[in-house]
Amino acid sequence: MAELPILTWPDTRLASCCMPVEFACRGLGSDLLSLVQDMFDTMYAAPGRGLAAPQVGVLKRLFVMDCGWKGAAGHTDDEGATPMVMINPKIQWVCKETVPYHEGCLSIPGVLTEVYRPEEIRVRWQDQDGIEREGAFSGFEARCIQHEMDHLEGRITFDHLLPEARIDAEAQYRAAREDTR
Ligand code: ZN
């Protein structure tokens, strides 16, 4: 079990567009496989339900998530756990309806930001063996995937806000950080 430090905004690595992951003939190389394991450990310990590679300083197109998991930090074998790794994900389709939700982010601790997103999506990605997968997602899973995919483009929740709302959110974030010092 290895927990990695999670970068917090405004670290410039969170504003970087990530590079595609290249597969060797037998899936991910051992360095990336151990990165995925460490990312799960880090996400569960945080605790959170999604973590993208750039949040731990690796500028590659992959993220881990577990929207079913409700356990406390460190309990990764809880009932309902649905760990997923998405590598080189691409959105294939989104529905027209967008819905708001107050999203948290492990890189923006202490602040929830209201973001509108399509509530149903279809995604293609590669799994750890490099196999192409495709699936439809809705509700919280669809939101989590879109949030993590934003990280791969160097986008955070604040980037969805209008200028005035963003100023408020950034001020709230600074205040929250000062409280924890
Ligand atoms: Zn995030």
CSV table of C-alpha atoms and ligand atoms in Angstrom, one decimal:
chain,number,residue,atom,x,y,z
A,1,MET,CA,0.0,0.0,0.0
A,2,ALA,CA,1.5,3.3,-1.0
A,3,GLU,CA,-0.2,6.6,-0.8
A,4,LEU,CA,0.9,9.3,-3.1
A,5,PRO,CA,0.8,13.1,-2.3
A,6,ILE,CA,-2.2,14.7,-4.0
A,7,LEU,CA,-1.4,18.0,-5.8
A,8,THR,CA,-3.7,20.9,-4.9
A,9,TRP,CA,-4.8,23.7,-7.1
A,10,PRO,CA,-3.2,26.0,-8.3
A,11,ASP,CA,-0.3,23.6,-9.0
A,12,THR,CA,0.4,24.1,-12.7
A,13,ARG,CA,0.5,20.3,-13.3
A,14,LEU,CA,-3.3,20.4,-12.8
A,15,ALA,CA,-3.6,22.8,-15.8
A,16,SER,CA,-1.6,20.6,-18.2
A,17,CYS,CA,-3.0,18.5,-21.0
A,18,CYS,CA,-2.0,14.9,-20.5
A,19,MET,CA,-0.3,12.6,-22.9
A,20,PRO,CA,-1.9,9.3,-24.2
A,21,VAL,CA,-0.8,6.1,-22.4
A,22,GLU,CA,1.1,3.8,-24.7
A,23,PHE,CA,0.7,0.1,-24.3
A,24,ALA,CA,3.4,-2.5,-24.5
A,25,CYS,CA,2.4,-5.9,-26.1
A,26,ARG,CA,1.1,-7.2,-22.8
A,27,GLY,CA,-0.9,-4.4,-21.3
A,28,LEU,CA,0.5,-1.7,-19.0
A,29,GLY,CA,4.1,-1.7,-18.1
A,30,SER,CA,5.0,-2.6,-14.5
A,31,ASP,CA,5.6,1.1,-13.6
A,32,LEU,CA,2.1,2.1,-14.7
A,33,LEU,CA,0.5,-0.9,-13.1
A,34,SER,CA,2.0,0.0,-9.7
A,35,LEU,CA,0.9,3.6,-10.3
A,36,VAL,CA,-2.7,2.4,-10.8
A,37,GLN,CA,-2.5,0.4,-7.5
A,38,ASP,CA,-1.0,3.4,-5.7
A,39,MET,CA,-3.7,5.7,-7.1
A,40,PHE,CA,-6.4,3.4,-5.8
A,41,ASP,CA,-4.7,3.3,-2.4
A,42,THR,CA,-4.5,7.1,-2.5
A,43,MET,CA,-8.1,7.6,-3.6
A,44,TYR,CA,-9.5,5.2,-0.9
A,45,ALA,CA,-7.4,6.8,1.8
A,46,ALA,CA,-8.3,10.4,0.9
A,47,PRO,CA,-11.2,9.3,0.9
A,48,GLY,CA,-12.5,10.0,-2.6
A,49,ARG,CA,-14.4,8.3,-5.4
A,50,GLY,CA,-12.1,9.3,-8.3
A,51,LEU,CA,-8.5,10.3,-8.9
A,52,ALA,CA,-6.8,11.2,-12.1
A,53,ALA,CA,-3.1,10.7,-12.8
A,54,PRO,CA,-2.2,14.4,-13.1
A,55,GLN,CA,-3.5,14.8,-9.5
A,56,VAL,CA,-0.5,12.8,-8.4
A,57,GLY,CA,1.8,14.6,-10.8
A,58,VAL,CA,1.8,12.0,-13.7
A,59,LEU,CA,0.7,13.7,-16.9
A,60,LYS,CA,-0.9,10.7,-18.6
A,61,ARG,CA,-4.4,10.0,-19.7
A,62,LEU,CA,-5.7,7.6,-17.0
A,63,PHE,CA,-7.8,7.7,-13.9
A,64,VAL,CA,-9.3,5.4,-11.3
A,65,MET,CA,-12.7,5.6,-9.8
A,66,ASP,CA,-15.1,3.8,-7.5
A,67,CYS,CA,-18.6,5.3,-7.4
A,68,GLY,CA,-20.1,2.3,-5.5
A,69,TRP,CA,-17.6,2.4,-2.6
A,70,LYS,CA,-18.9,4.0,0.6
A,71,GLY,CA,-16.5,2.8,3.2
A,72,ALA,CA,-14.2,4.7,5.5
A,73,ALA,CA,-10.6,5.3,4.6
A,74,GLY,CA,-8.5,2.2,4.2
A,75,HIS,CA,-11.5,-0.2,3.7
A,76,THR,CA,-11.1,-1.1,0.1
A,77,ASP,CA,-13.0,-4.4,0.2
A,78,ASP,CA,-16.4,-2.9,1.2
A,79,GLU,CA,-19.5,-4.2,-0.3
A,80,GLY,CA,-20.6,-2.2,-3.3
A,81,ALA,CA,-17.0,-1.4,-4.3
A,82,THR,CA,-16.8,-1.0,-8.1
A,83,PRO,CA,-13.1,-0.1,-8.9
A,84,MET,CA,-12.5,0.9,-12.4
A,85,VAL,CA,-9.5,2.1,-14.4
A,86,MET,CA,-10.0,4.1,-17.5
A,87,ILE,CA,-7.1,4.6,-19.8
A,88,ASN,CA,-7.1,7.0,-22.8
A,89,PRO,CA,-10.9,7.6,-22.4
A,90,LYS,CA,-12.9,9.3,-25.1
A,91,ILE,CA,-16.5,10.5,-24.9
A,92,GLN,CA,-18.5,9.0,-27.7
A,93,TRP,CA,-21.8,10.6,-27.0
A,94,VAL,CA,-23.5,12.9,-24.4
A,95,CYS,CA,-27.2,13.5,-23.9
A,96,LYS,CA,-28.6,17.0,-24.4
A,97,GLU,CA,-29.8,17.5,-20.8
A,98,THR,CA,-27.4,18.9,-18.4
A,99,VAL,CA,-27.9,18.8,-14.6
A,100,PRO,CA,-26.2,20.7,-11.8
A,101,TYR,CA,-24.4,19.1,-8.9
A,102,HIS,CA,-22.0,20.4,-6.2
A,103,GLU,CA,-18.8,18.6,-7.0
A,104,GLY,CA,-15.9,18.1,-4.7
A,105,CYS,CA,-12.3,17.5,-5.8
A,106,LEU,CA,-9.4,16.0,-3.9
A,107,SER,CA,-7.2,18.8,-5.5
A,108,ILE,CA,-9.5,21.6,-4.3
A,109,PRO,CA,-10.2,20.5,-0.7
A,110,GLY,CA,-12.8,22.3,1.3
A,111,VAL,CA,-14.8,23.6,-1.6
A,112,LEU,CA,-17.8,22.3,-3.5
A,113,THR,CA,-18.5,23.8,-6.9
A,114,GLU,CA,-21.7,23.7,-8.8
A,115,VAL,CA,-21.1,22.2,-12.3
A,116,TYR,CA,-23.6,21.5,-15.0
A,117,ARG,CA,-22.9,18.3,-17.0
A,118,PRO,CA,-24.8,15.9,-19.3
A,119,GLU,CA,-26.4,13.2,-17.1
A,120,GLU,CA,-25.9,10.4,-19.6
A,121,ILE,CA,-22.7,9.6,-21.6
A,122,ARG,CA,-21.2,6.9,-23.7
A,123,VAL,CA,-17.4,6.4,-23.3
A,124,ARG,CA,-14.7,4.3,-24.9
A,125,TRP,CA,-11.5,3.5,-23.0
A,126,GLN,CA,-8.8,0.9,-22.6
A,127,ASP,CA,-8.4,-1.3,-19.6
A,128,GLN,CA,-5.2,-2.3,-17.9
A,129,ASP,CA,-4.6,-5.0,-20.5
A,130,GLY,CA,-5.0,-2.5,-23.3
A,131,ILE,CA,-8.4,-3.9,-24.3
A,132,GLU,CA,-10.9,-1.4,-25.8
A,133,ARG,CA,-14.0,-1.1,-23.8
A,134,GLU,CA,-17.2,0.9,-24.3
A,135,GLY,CA,-20.0,1.6,-21.9
A,136,ALA,CA,-22.9,3.9,-21.1
A,137,PHE,CA,-23.0,5.7,-17.8
A,138,SER,CA,-25.5,7.9,-16.0
A,139,GLY,CA,-26.0,9.7,-12.8
A,140,PHE,CA,-23.0,10.0,-10.4
A,141,GLU,CA,-20.8,7.7,-12.5
A,142,ALA,CA,-21.3,9.8,-15.6
A,143,ARG,CA,-20.4,12.9,-13.6
A,144,CYS,CA,-17.4,11.3,-12.0
A,145,ILE,CA,-16.0,10.2,-15.4
A,146,GLN,CA,-16.5,13.7,-16.9
A,147,HIS,CA,-14.9,15.3,-13.8
A,148,GLU,CA,-11.8,13.0,-14.1
A,149,MET,CA,-11.6,13.4,-17.9
A,150,ASP,CA,-11.5,17.2,-17.3
A,151,HIS,CA,-8.3,16.6,-15.2
A,152,LEU,CA,-6.7,14.9,-18.3
A,153,GLU,CA,-7.3,18.1,-20.2
A,154,GLY,CA,-6.0,20.3,-17.5
A,155,ARG,CA,-9.4,21.5,-16.5
A,156,ILE,CA,-10.8,21.8,-13.0
A,157,THR,CA,-14.3,22.5,-11.6
A,158,PHE,CA,-13.5,26.3,-11.3
A,159,ASP,CA,-13.1,26.4,-15.1
A,160,HIS,CA,-16.8,25.7,-15.5
A,161,LEU,CA,-17.8,28.8,-13.6
A,162,LEU,CA,-18.7,32.2,-14.9
A,163,PRO,CA,-16.1,34.9,-13.9
A,164,GLU,CA,-18.0,36.2,-10.9
A,165,ALA,CA,-18.8,32.8,-9.5
A,166,ARG,CA,-15.2,31.8,-10.0
A,167,ILE,CA,-13.9,34.7,-8.0
A,168,ASP,CA,-16.2,33.7,-5.1
A,169,ALA,CA,-15.2,30.0,-5.4
A,170,GLU,CA,-11.5,30.9,-5.4
A,171,ALA,CA,-12.0,33.2,-2.3
A,172,GLN,CA,-13.8,30.4,-0.5
A,173,TYR,CA,-11.0,28.0,-1.4
A,174,ARG,CA,-8.3,30.3,0.0
A,175,ALA,CA,-10.3,30.8,3.2
A,176,ALA,CA,-10.8,27.0,3.6
A,177,ARG,CA,-7.0,26.5,3.2
A,178,GLU,CA,-6.1,29.2,5.7
A,179,ASP,CA,-8.5,27.5,8.2
A,180,THR,CA,-6.6,24.2,8.0
A,181,ARG,CA,-3.1,25.8,8.5
B,1,ZN,ZN,-11.0,16.5,-9.3
